[in-house]
Backbone as CSV, one residue per row, in Angstrom:
resi,resn,N_x,N_y,N_z,CA_x,CA_y,CA_z,C_x,C_y,C_z
1,MET,3.057,-20.877,3.329,3.909,-19.718,3.102,5.044,-19.648,4.117
2,THR,5.183,-20.691,4.938,6.219,-20.713,5.956,7.609,-20.628,5.332
3,GLY,8.434,-19.752,5.891,9.799,-19.604,5.419,9.966,-18.581,4.323
4,PHE,8.870,-18.095,3.749,8.962,-17.048,2.750,9.184,-15.706,3.443
5,VAL,9.683,-14.723,2.701,10.009,-13.409,3.258,9.245,-12.335,2.512
6,ALA,8.623,-11.435,3.280,7.873,-10.318,2.698,8.415,-9.004,3.221
7,ALA,8.508,-8.013,2.350,8.834,-6.644,2.740,7.581,-5.800,2.558
8,ILE,7.236,-5.006,3.568,6.029,-4.182,3.529,6.414,-2.739,3.800
9,THR,6.219,-1.856,2.819,6.489,-0.444,3.066,5.318,0.169,3.841
10,GLY,5.617,1.192,4.625,4.585,1.709,5.514,4.143,0.639,6.483
11,GLY,5.074,-0.236,6.853,4.731,-1.439,7.613,4.284,-1.181,9.031
12,ALA,4.589,0.010,9.560,4.178,0.319,10.928,2.861,1.077,10.973
13,GLY,2.262,1.360,9.812,0.985,2.060,9.759,-0.190,1.117,9.943
14,HIS,-1.397,1.678,9.881,-2.609,0.884,10.132,-2.724,-0.299,9.168
15,LEU,-2.721,-0.013,7.871,-2.849,-1.096,6.899,-1.620,-1.992,6.909
16,GLY,-0.446,-1.395,6.997,0.782,-2.178,6.994,0.816,-3.193,8.117
17,GLN,0.386,-2.803,9.304,0.359,-3.739,10.427,-0.634,-4.869,10.182
18,SER,-1.780,-4.531,9.605,-2.770,-5.564,9.308,-2.220,-6.584,8.315
19,PHE,-1.531,-6.100,7.277,-0.933,-7.014,6.300,0.126,-7.886,6.967
20,ALA,0.948,-7.267,7.804,2.027,-8.007,8.448,1.487,-9.095,9.368
21,HIS,0.453,-8.786,10.145,-0.144,-9.804,11.019,-0.682,-10.976,10.198
22,LYS,-1.368,-10.657,9.109,-1.953,-11.719,8.286,-0.867,-12.625,7.718
23,LEU,0.216,-12.033,7.230,1.291,-12.832,6.635,2.080,-13.586,7.690
24,ALA,2.379,-12.928,8.812,3.135,-13.594,9.872,2.379,-14.794,10.425
25,ALA,1.053,-14.664,10.493,0.236,-15.776,10.984,0.308,-16.977,10.047
26,ARG,0.688,-16.742,8.786,0.811,-17.822,7.808,2.253,-18.296,7.656
27,GLY,3.124,-17.827,8.554,4.498,-18.317,8.552,5.492,-17.480,7.791
28,VAL,5.064,-16.355,7.239,5.958,-15.495,6.472,6.808,-14.664,7.426
29,ASP,8.101,-14.534,7.142,8.965,-13.612,7.874,8.801,-12.225,7.261
30,VAL,8.519,-11.229,8.085,8.168,-9.899,7.599,9.264,-8.891,7.901
31,ALA,9.700,-8.190,6.865,10.572,-7.031,7.025,9.674,-5.797,7.024
32,VAL,9.600,-5.122,8.159,8.760,-3.941,8.320,9.557,-2.730,7.858
33,LEU,9.158,-2.145,6.736,9.830,-0.967,6.206,9.024,0.270,6.570
34,ASP,9.662,1.217,7.242,8.959,2.430,7.650,9.991,3.503,7.970
35,LYS,9.589,4.770,7.853,10.512,5.853,8.195,10.508,6.151,9.688
36,ASN,9.509,5.664,10.415,9.397,5.881,11.852,10.091,4.732,12.578
37,ALA,11.313,4.968,13.038,12.109,3.897,13.629,11.493,3.368,14.920
38,ALA,11.003,4.258,15.764,10.449,3.812,17.045,9.245,2.899,16.835
39,SER,8.324,3.326,15.981,7.131,2.519,15.716,7.485,1.224,15.003
40,GLY,8.398,1.313,14.033,8.775,0.135,13.273,9.456,-0.924,14.112
41,GLU,10.376,-0.511,14.969,11.085,-1.466,15.820,10.141,-2.113,16.828
42,ALA,9.244,-1.290,17.388,8.288,-1.833,18.361,7.359,-2.841,17.703
43,PHE,6.916,-2.544,16.474,5.995,-3.459,15.812,6.690,-4.749,15.399
44,ALA,7.920,-4.651,14.908,8.657,-5.866,14.544,8.850,-6.759,15.767
45,ALA,9.134,-6.148,16.908,9.284,-6.923,18.143,7.963,-7.581,18.536
46,GLU,6.857,-6.874,18.295,5.535,-7.444,18.583,5.276,-8.668,17.714
47,LEU,5.654,-8.593,16.444,5.470,-9.739,15.549,6.269,-10.946,16.029
48,VAL,7.509,-10.717,16.437,8.345,-11.819,16.923,7.728,-12.440,18.169
49,LYS,7.271,-11.607,19.074,6.669,-12.101,20.319,5.401,-12.893,20.042
50,THR,4.612,-12.437,19.073,3.322,-13.066,18.795,3.445,-14.340,17.976
51,TYR,4.332,-14.307,16.958,4.369,-15.417,15.998,5.689,-16.175,15.966
52,GLY,6.724,-15.661,16.644,8.047,-16.218,16.425,8.545,-15.757,15.061
53,GLY,9.531,-16.419,14.525,9.998,-16.066,13.189,11.079,-14.999,13.208
54,LYS,11.464,-14.581,11.994,12.587,-13.649,11.813,12.094,-12.276,11.348
55,HIS,11.120,-11.745,12.021,10.600,-10.432,11.671,11.582,-9.353,12.115
56,SER,11.713,-8.294,11.315,12.664,-7.242,11.660,12.217,-5.915,11.064
57,PHE,12.827,-4.848,11.563,12.539,-3.504,11.076,13.692,-3.013,10.212
58,ILE,13.349,-2.394,9.091,14.338,-1.744,8.222,13.882,-0.302,8.012
59,GLU,14.697,0.631,8.446,14.328,2.036,8.283,14.345,2.404,6.799
60,ALA,13.285,3.046,6.337,13.154,3.336,4.908,12.390,4.636,4.700
61,ASP,13.110,5.689,4.387,12.501,6.966,4.016,12.381,6.979,2.501
62,LEU,11.203,6.700,2.001,11.008,6.524,0.558,11.088,7.824,-0.222
63,MET,11.244,8.949,0.471,11.456,10.216,-0.208,12.887,10.319,-0.728
64,GLN,13.783,9.473,-0.207,15.203,9.546,-0.545,15.589,8.425,-1.514
65,PRO,16.105,8.746,-2.699,16.426,7.715,-3.699,17.439,6.681,-3.229
66,GLU,18.359,7.070,-2.335,19.361,6.110,-1.874,18.760,5.010,-1.008
67,THR,17.514,5.199,-0.586,16.847,4.206,0.258,16.663,2.877,-0.461
68,PHE,16.432,2.901,-1.751,16.082,1.679,-2.473,17.222,0.653,-2.431
69,ALA,18.428,1.098,-2.727,19.576,0.190,-2.665,19.853,-0.232,-1.228
70,ALA,19.648,0.689,-0.282,19.884,0.358,1.128,18.917,-0.720,1.605
71,VAL,17.668,-0.648,1.179,16.684,-1.668,1.545,17.087,-3.020,0.949
72,LYS,17.480,-3.015,-0.300,17.897,-4.261,-0.947,19.053,-4.904,-0.194
73,ASN,20.043,-4.099,0.182,21.197,-4.627,0.904,20.791,-5.178,2.267
74,ALA,19.890,-4.476,2.956,19.461,-4.912,4.285,18.679,-6.216,4.203
75,VAL,17.771,-6.321,3.238,16.986,-7.549,3.077,17.900,-8.720,2.726
76,GLU,18.823,-8.490,1.816,19.727,-9.565,1.401,20.603,-10.024,2.557
77,MET,21.089,-9.078,3.370,21.956,-9.419,4.479,21.198,-10.185,5.567
78,ARG,19.951,-9.771,5.855,19.213,-10.379,6.962,18.532,-11.689,6.570
79,TYR,18.067,-11.765,5.317,17.256,-12.924,4.936,17.854,-13.757,3.802
80,GLY,18.655,-13.127,2.954,19.228,-13.851,1.824,18.238,-14.166,0.725
81,ARG,17.021,-13.649,0.837,15.985,-13.910,-0.159,14.864,-12.892,0.008
82,LEU,13.994,-12.796,-0.982,12.764,-12.012,-0.880,11.736,-12.638,-1.802
83,ASP,10.561,-12.919,-1.260,9.503,-13.555,-2.036,8.345,-12.609,-2.333
84,TYR,8.049,-11.717,-1.396,6.884,-10.859,-1.525,7.241,-9.401,-1.214
85,LEU,6.609,-8.497,-1.940,6.738,-7.063,-1.667,5.355,-6.441,-1.679
86,VAL,5.042,-5.679,-0.641,3.794,-4.927,-0.585,4.149,-3.444,-0.558
87,ASN,3.834,-2.744,-1.629,4.061,-1.303,-1.712,2.842,-0.597,-1.129
88,ASN,2.924,-0.330,0.171,1.781,0.179,0.911,1.951,1.625,1.362
89,ALA,3.182,2.094,1.505,3.426,3.440,2.040,2.757,4.502,1.171
90,ALA,2.225,5.518,1.834,1.599,6.633,1.135,1.971,7.928,1.834
91,PHE,2.001,9.011,1.083,2.449,10.304,1.606,1.330,11.030,2.340
92,TYR,1.584,11.364,3.574,0.714,12.243,4.352,1.605,13.088,5.260
93,ASP,1.506,14.402,5.192,2.152,15.252,6.187,1.550,16.645,6.130
94,ASP,2.208,17.594,6.761,1.644,18.946,6.852,2.284,19.909,5.870
95,THR,2.854,19.390,4.778,3.426,20.260,3.765,2.374,21.234,3.243
96,PRO,2.686,22.541,3.171,1.728,23.495,2.594,1.322,23.069,1.183
97,GLY,0.026,23.129,0.914,-0.463,22.718,-0.399,-0.893,21.276,-0.462
98,TRP,-0.790,20.555,0.672,-1.236,19.166,0.709,-2.513,19.067,1.544
99,GLY,-3.490,18.335,1.044,-4.691,18.080,1.819,-5.662,19.235,1.870
100,GLY,-5.546,20.161,0.944,-6.467,21.288,0.907,-7.392,21.211,-0.285
101,PRO,-8.205,22.230,-0.480,-9.098,22.268,-1.646,-8.315,22.456,-2.945
102,PHE,-8.989,22.291,-4.051,-8.367,22.400,-5.372,-7.529,23.665,-5.515
103,GLU,-8.076,24.789,-5.095,-7.398,26.064,-5.283,-6.101,26.171,-4.481
104,ALA,-5.972,25.363,-3.435,-4.827,25.476,-2.536,-3.762,24.402,-2.746
105,GLU,-4.021,23.421,-3.626,-3.025,22.363,-3.832,-1.756,22.966,-4.421
106,GLY,-0.597,22.545,-3.872,0.673,23.138,-4.260,1.577,22.209,-5.039
107,TYR,2.457,22.799,-5.830,3.366,22.046,-6.693,4.303,21.154,-5.887
108,GLU,4.917,21.718,-4.841,5.868,20.942,-4.048,5.181,19.772,-3.345
109,ALA,3.962,20.002,-2.876,3.214,18.911,-2.255,2.945,17.803,-3.268
110,TRP,2.568,18.172,-4.483,2.358,17.184,-5.544,3.627,16.362,-5.770
111,MET,4.764,17.043,-5.827,6.013,16.336,-6.089,6.336,15.336,-4.979
112,LYS,6.079,15.707,-3.730,6.321,14.782,-2.628,5.396,13.575,-2.701
113,VAL,4.134,13.824,-3.014,3.181,12.722,-3.152,3.633,11.766,-4.245
114,MET,4.042,12.293,-5.377,4.472,11.442,-6.483,5.726,10.650,-6.128
115,ARG,6.635,11.254,-5.401,7.880,10.569,-5.057,7.616,9.363,-4.157
116,VAL,6.707,9.502,-3.215,6.429,8.402,-2.284,5.439,7.400,-2.868
117,ASN,4.354,7.896,-3.459,3.253,7.021,-3.870,3.467,6.355,-5.225
118,LEU,4.262,6.974,-6.098,4.405,6.455,-7.454,5.849,6.098,-7.801
119,LEU,6.778,7.022,-7.582,8.171,6.742,-7.939,8.787,5.680,-7.033
120,ALA,8.532,5.772,-5.720,9.140,4.815,-4.792,8.753,3.367,-5.091
121,PRO,7.473,3.053,-5.335,7.158,1.658,-5.672,7.921,1.142,-6.887
122,PHE,8.024,1.965,-7.920,8.726,1.520,-9.121,10.206,1.266,-8.836
123,PHE,10.868,2.234,-8.219,12.306,2.104,-8.023,12.659,1.106,-6.923
124,LEU,11.742,0.871,-5.998,11.974,-0.184,-5.020,11.877,-1.554,-5.690
125,VAL,10.902,-1.725,-6.560,10.806,-2.967,-7.336,12.066,-3.163,-8.176
126,GLN,12.515,-2.086,-8.803,13.734,-2.161,-9.616,14.921,-2.638,-8.781
127,ALA,15.052,-2.095,-7.564,16.175,-2.463,-6.704,16.063,-3.892,-6.189
128,LEU,14.840,-4.342,-5.919,14.625,-5.657,-5.301,14.411,-6.774,-6.321
129,HIS,14.348,-6.428,-7.588,14.026,-7.420,-8.609,15.011,-8.582,-8.622
130,ALA,16.291,-8.290,-8.417,17.293,-9.360,-8.446,17.013,-10.416,-7.384
131,LEU,16.502,-10.003,-6.232,16.133,-10.962,-5.191,14.823,-11.657,-5.516
132,LEU,13.834,-10.881,-5.935,12.510,-11.440,-6.185,12.525,-12.515,-7.271
133,LYS,13.258,-12.283,-8.343,13.176,-13.197,-9.486,13.771,-14.567,-9.204
134,THR,14.507,-14.705,-8.095,15.045,-16.019,-7.740,14.098,-16.807,-6.845
135,SER,12.989,-16.177,-6.409,12.011,-16.874,-5.582,11.218,-17.869,-6.421
136,PRO,10.785,-18.976,-5.827,9.959,-19.924,-6.569,8.550,-19.413,-6.846
137,ASP,8.107,-18.375,-6.137,6.751,-17.848,-6.351,6.697,-16.386,-5.915
138,ALA,7.451,-15.535,-6.594,7.544,-14.131,-6.216,6.286,-13.371,-6.610
139,ALA,5.886,-12.436,-5.747,4.697,-11.643,-6.039,4.810,-10.271,-5.387
140,ILE,4.216,-9.303,-6.057,4.156,-7.929,-5.576,2.691,-7.510,-5.529
141,VAL,2.308,-6.828,-4.454,0.988,-6.207,-4.396,1.179,-4.732,-4.098
142,ASN,0.656,-3.893,-4.978,0.648,-2.451,-4.781,-0.690,-2.035,-4.181
143,ILE,-0.649,-1.110,-3.241,-1.867,-0.660,-2.576,-2.295,0.684,-3.156
144,GLY,-3.514,0.708,-3.691,-4.019,1.917,-4.326,-5.179,2.524,-3.574
145,THR,-6.155,2.973,-4.315,-7.387,3.534,-3.775,-8.468,3.367,-4.828
146,MET,-9.709,3.297,-4.377,-10.807,3.208,-5.347,-10.845,4.433,-6.242
147,TYR,-10.259,5.547,-5.782,-10.243,6.764,-6.595,-9.242,6.690,-7.735
148,ALA,-8.529,5.571,-7.845,-7.714,5.343,-9.034,-8.585,5.059,-10.246
149,VAL,-9.861,4.691,-9.999,-10.742,4.321,-11.112,-12.036,5.133,-11.154
150,THR,-12.246,6.015,-10.174,-13.480,6.806,-10.175,-13.221,8.157,-9.518
151,GLY,-14.031,9.123,-9.867,-13.901,10.433,-9.241,-14.592,10.466,-7.887
152,PRO,-14.157,11.374,-7.002,-14.759,11.451,-5.668,-16.110,12.172,-5.686
153,ASP,-16.922,11.859,-4.713,-18.166,12.587,-4.469,-17.837,13.667,-3.443
154,HIS,-17.637,14.885,-3.905,-17.184,15.954,-3.023,-18.254,16.371,-2.019
155,GLY,-19.498,15.976,-2.267,-20.551,16.285,-1.320,-20.346,15.621,0.034
156,LEU,-19.546,14.550,0.065,-19.258,13.877,1.327,-18.554,14.786,2.322
157,TYR,-17.800,15.755,1.788,-16.909,16.535,2.630,-17.476,17.900,3.032
158,GLU,-18.625,18.272,2.478,-19.186,19.587,2.760,-19.459,19.760,4.254
159,GLY,-19.014,20.900,4.790,-19.236,21.189,6.199,-18.279,20.482,7.140
160,THR,-17.260,19.791,6.611,-16.241,19.138,7.439,-14.880,19.740,7.088
161,ASP,-13.843,19.352,7.828,-12.492,19.807,7.517,-11.758,18.783,6.651
162,MET,-12.512,17.872,6.037,-11.931,16.824,5.207,-12.010,17.213,3.742
163,CYS,-11.169,16.579,2.916,-11.192,16.831,1.472,-10.608,15.618,0.758
164,ASN,-10.527,15.692,-0.558,-10.013,14.599,-1.375,-8.977,15.172,-2.343
165,PRO,-7.697,15.195,-1.967,-6.673,15.848,-2.792,-6.478,15.171,-4.143
166,ALA,-6.353,15.982,-5.175,-6.123,15.448,-6.519,-4.787,14.729,-6.610
167,ALA,-3.770,15.204,-5.894,-2.433,14.620,-5.983,-2.440,13.148,-5.584
168,TYR,-3.180,12.830,-4.526,-3.239,11.442,-4.064,-3.893,10.558,-5.121
169,THR,-5.025,11.029,-5.653,-5.732,10.271,-6.685,-4.859,10.058,-7.909
170,ALA,-4.174,11.108,-8.356,-3.325,11.012,-9.539,-2.177,10.028,-9.317
171,SER,-1.591,10.061,-8.120,-0.473,9.163,-7.846,-0.910,7.707,-7.886
172,LYS,-2.089,7.423,-7.364,-2.566,6.040,-7.336,-3.063,5.587,-8.710
173,GLY,-3.596,6.519,-9.493,-3.938,6.184,-10.868,-2.696,5.813,-11.659
174,GLY,-1.614,6.562,-11.419,-0.347,6.224,-12.056,0.189,4.889,-11.586
175,LEU,-0.025,4.583,-10.298,0.436,3.299,-9.766,-0.313,2.140,-10.398
176,LEU,-1.585,2.349,-10.730,-2.348,1.296,-11.411,-1.753,1.002,-12.780
177,SER,-1.431,2.033,-13.537,-0.800,1.823,-14.845,0.567,1.172,-14.694
178,THR,1.310,1.586,-13.674,2.626,1.002,-13.425,2.512,-0.462,-13.041
179,THR,1.481,-0.796,-12.285,1.246,-2.195,-11.908,1.074,-3.062,-13.152
180,ARG,0.254,-2.601,-14.065,0.026,-3.373,-15.286,1.292,-3.463,-16.127
181,TRP,2.034,-2.378,-16.196,3.289,-2.388,-16.956,4.268,-3.376,-16.354
182,LEU,4.448,-3.302,-15.031,5.382,-4.210,-14.368,4.963,-5.671,-14.510
183,SER,3.667,-5.922,-14.516,3.203,-7.308,-14.609,3.612,-7.961,-15.916
184,THR,3.754,-7.165,-16.957,4.176,-7.721,-18.249,5.689,-7.810,-18.355
185,VAL,6.383,-6.855,-17.763,7.842,-6.826,-17.866,8.496,-7.860,-16.949
186,LEU,7.931,-8.072,-15.767,8.542,-8.983,-14.798,8.088,-10.426,-14.944
187,ALA,7.088,-10.671,-15.761,6.621,-12.041,-15.988,7.674,-12.815,-16.782
188,PRO,7.760,-14.121,-16.582,6.909,-14.958,-15.727,7.427,-15.146,-14.306
189,GLU,8.583,-14.537,-13.974,9.175,-14.817,-12.662,8.438,-14.138,-11.510
190,VAL,7.877,-12.945,-11.755,7.273,-12.169,-10.669,5.865,-11.743,-11.069
191,ARG,4.889,-12.029,-10.211,3.520,-11.566,-10.433,3.325,-10.203,-9.775
192,VAL,2.527,-9.345,-10.404,2.295,-7.993,-9.884,0.810,-7.670,-9.983
193,ASN,0.189,-7.342,-8.855,-1.226,-6.965,-8.814,-1.412,-5.744,-7.926
194,MET,-2.627,-5.195,-7.963,-2.923,-4.017,-7.146,-4.256,-4.213,-6.435
195,VAL,-4.275,-3.813,-5.165,-5.485,-3.853,-4.350,-5.826,-2.425,-3.938
196,SER,-7.058,-2.003,-4.215,-7.470,-0.630,-3.933,-8.624,-0.606,-2.943
197,PRO,-8.362,-0.169,-1.720,-9.451,-0.058,-0.744,-10.323,1.164,-1.009
198,GLY,-11.552,1.085,-0.525,-12.371,2.269,-0.379,-11.991,2.941,0.923
199,GLY,-12.876,3.756,1.456,-12.594,4.439,2.707,-12.472,3.477,3.873
200,ILE,-11.451,3.669,4.695,-11.241,2.848,5.894,-11.663,3.663,7.114
201,GLU,-12.504,3.068,7.954,-13.024,3.793,9.116,-11.953,3.962,10.183
202,ARG,-11.711,5.221,10.576,-10.753,5.517,11.651,-11.237,6.717,12.459
203,GLY,-12.509,6.721,12.810,-13.033,7.787,13.643,-13.189,9.112,12.939
204,GLN,-13.556,9.077,11.660,-13.747,10.312,10.909,-14.943,11.104,11.430
205,ASN,-15.093,12.296,10.896,-16.224,13.161,11.231,-17.534,12.383,11.077
206,PRO,-18.399,12.392,12.104,-19.651,11.615,12.040,-20.532,11.986,10.854
207,VAL,-20.527,13.268,10.466,-21.318,13.693,9.312,-20.801,13.008,8.050
208,PHE,-19.484,13.007,7.889,-18.878,12.335,6.742,-19.215,10.851,6.749
209,MET,-19.091,10.217,7.901,-19.332,8.776,7.981,-20.776,8.425,7.654
210,GLU,-21.720,9.225,8.128,-23.128,8.959,7.816,-23.376,9.045,6.319
211,ARG,-22.822,10.058,5.678,-22.959,10.200,4.226,-22.303,9.038,3.493
212,TYR,-21.118,8.656,3.963,-20.387,7.566,3.313,-21.165,6.265,3.400
213,HIS,-21.714,5.978,4.581,-22.493,4.747,4.756,-23.683,4.703,3.798
214,LYS,-24.380,5.820,3.645,-25.543,5.872,2.754,-25.138,5.711,1.290
215,ARG,-23.928,6.140,0.975,-23.454,6.114,-0.417,-22.908,4.740,-0.814
216,THR,-22.713,3.847,0.176,-22.066,2.557,-0.061,-23.080,1.415,-0.005
217,PRO,-23.157,0.552,-1.026,-24.128,-0.547,-1.009,-24.080,-1.417,0.242
218,LEU,-22.902,-1.691,0.777,-22.821,-2.525,1.978,-23.015,-1.727,3.264
219,GLY,-23.240,-0.427,3.147,-23.689,0.370,4.276,-22.677,0.673,5.353
220,ARG,-21.401,0.581,5.042,-20.385,0.899,6.041,-19.070,1.237,5.359
221,MET,-18.139,1.809,6.138,-16.777,1.982,5.668,-16.010,0.674,5.861
222,GLY,-14.855,0.605,5.247,-14.056,-0.599,5.330,-13.244,-0.677,6.613
223,LYS,-12.686,-1.866,6.852,-11.759,-2.104,7.951,-10.465,-2.667,7.354
224,GLU,-9.378,-2.533,8.095,-8.110,-3.080,7.613,-8.245,-4.565,7.283
225,SER,-8.990,-5.285,8.095,-9.143,-6.732,7.887,-9.884,-7.058,6.594
226,ASP,-10.659,-6.113,6.075,-11.329,-6.339,4.796,-10.331,-6.398,3.650
227,VAL,-9.169,-5.787,3.844,-8.174,-5.661,2.783,-7.065,-6.696,2.912
228,SER,-6.671,-7.011,4.137,-5.485,-7.838,4.348,-5.630,-9.255,3.800
229,GLY,-6.834,-9.793,3.842,-7.032,-11.142,3.311,-6.766,-11.227,1.819
230,MET,-7.212,-10.199,1.085,-6.971,-10.185,-0.362,-5.493,-10.015,-0.677
231,VAL,-4.803,-9.179,0.090,-3.368,-9.003,-0.127,-2.640,-10.327,0.094
232,ALA,-2.967,-11.007,1.183,-2.325,-12.289,1.463,-2.635,-13.315,0.375
233,PHE,-3.860,-13.321,-0.105,-4.231,-14.254,-1.169,-3.424,-14.005,-2.437
234,LEU,-3.330,-12.739,-2.853,-2.626,-12.426,-4.099,-1.129,-12.711,-4.011
235,LEU,-0.585,-12.686,-2.814,0.818,-13.052,-2.646,1.012,-14.562,-2.633
236,SER,0.007,-15.290,-2.232,0.150,-16.717,-1.959,0.198,-17.556,-3.233
237,PRO,0.656,-18.797,-3.130,0.653,-19.716,-4.269,-0.745,-19.976,-4.826
238,GLU,-1.781,-19.734,-4.024,-3.155,-19.916,-4.521,-3.469,-18.967,-5.677
239,ALA,-2.722,-17.881,-5.771,-2.950,-16.895,-6.836,-1.880,-16.999,-7.920
240,ALA,-1.334,-18.187,-8.103,-0.187,-18.372,-8.991,-0.451,-18.005,-10.448
241,TYR,-1.723,-17.931,-10.852,-2.041,-17.610,-12.249,-2.715,-16.241,-12.353
242,ILE,-2.510,-15.400,-11.356,-3.118,-14.067,-11.360,-2.017,-13.015,-11.390
243,THR,-1.992,-12.204,-12.422,-1.064,-11.076,-12.507,-1.671,-9.980,-13.363
244,GLY,-1.246,-8.752,-13.113,-1.742,-7.608,-13.858,-3.161,-7.206,-13.514
245,GLN,-3.675,-7.658,-12.363,-5.073,-7.422,-12.018,-5.225,-6.337,-10.955
246,HIS,-6.424,-5.764,-10.934,-6.745,-4.689,-9.993,-8.018,-5.069,-9.246
247,ILE,-7.901,-5.252,-7.936,-9.044,-5.635,-7.102,-9.449,-4.445,-6.252
248,VAL,-10.695,-3.996,-6.416,-11.210,-2.873,-5.634,-12.064,-3.411,-4.485
249,ILE,-11.708,-3.034,-3.269,-12.405,-3.505,-2.069,-13.074,-2.292,-1.440
250,ASP,-14.309,-2.035,-1.848,-14.950,-0.760,-1.518,-16.407,-0.887,-1.045
251,GLY,-16.817,-2.110,-0.691,-18.199,-2.291,-0.257,-19.222,-2.011,-1.328
252,GLY,-18.792,-2.030,-2.589,-19.703,-1.796,-3.707,-19.766,-0.356,-4.190
253,TRP,-18.949,0.517,-3.616,-18.977,1.945,-3.981,-18.920,2.162,-5.487
254,THR,-17.982,1.502,-6.160,-17.794,1.727,-7.599,-18.753,0.914,-8.461
255,ALA,-19.696,0.212,-7.815,-20.699,-0.554,-8.589,-21.894,0.302,-8.995
256,TRP,-22.066,1.456,-8.380,-23.225,2.297,-8.713,-23.180,2.718,-10.173
């Protein structure tokens, strides 16, 4: 994969960094797309120091429609090509009506979630398609959630300050349908797949974690490294005959 170029949205976040490390280690030049300039620039510099290569940061606020054309122009100017796109960014903030119980979910919060989690991947692909289709092995991986295919067990959250917002689930379910649609429209030049993690361990409430472990056949929550290998595989030439597929990495959660 040496010399290929990948753009990763949410590239300075936990999963985004894991994907970038995996790809950079295989010789891919990574464009780190993120709205946090300080974190994005620092991480891109870390990639260059660790792996060499032409890694760089591109500021990208996916809530703003003008971002899509700006990203395309920046990628074209810096690299002159694009082979891989990972739509990883997801909406999280303190907007009223976000991250609360069913009764408290708000319309404006839903709209923000949809703009980042569902609309942005589609319109970013639309903007970058002209670059991607000229690659000898272009591929897109969208990052979803296991809740795109199953309902949550709300008992996990009882007695904690955690919850499972419907807006997030709906946005990722829509992204799954969009993934399949794009895989047929962009073929044969561009492959499109989706990877959906289960819960990723990041120091959650111990009560929640104990319940989650018992509910999962493999007995633990996931790690970023559990996901990054599959993303790298689906982008690579080894997956040249795979498109329109959905891989759930959940420790067996959805097998029950």
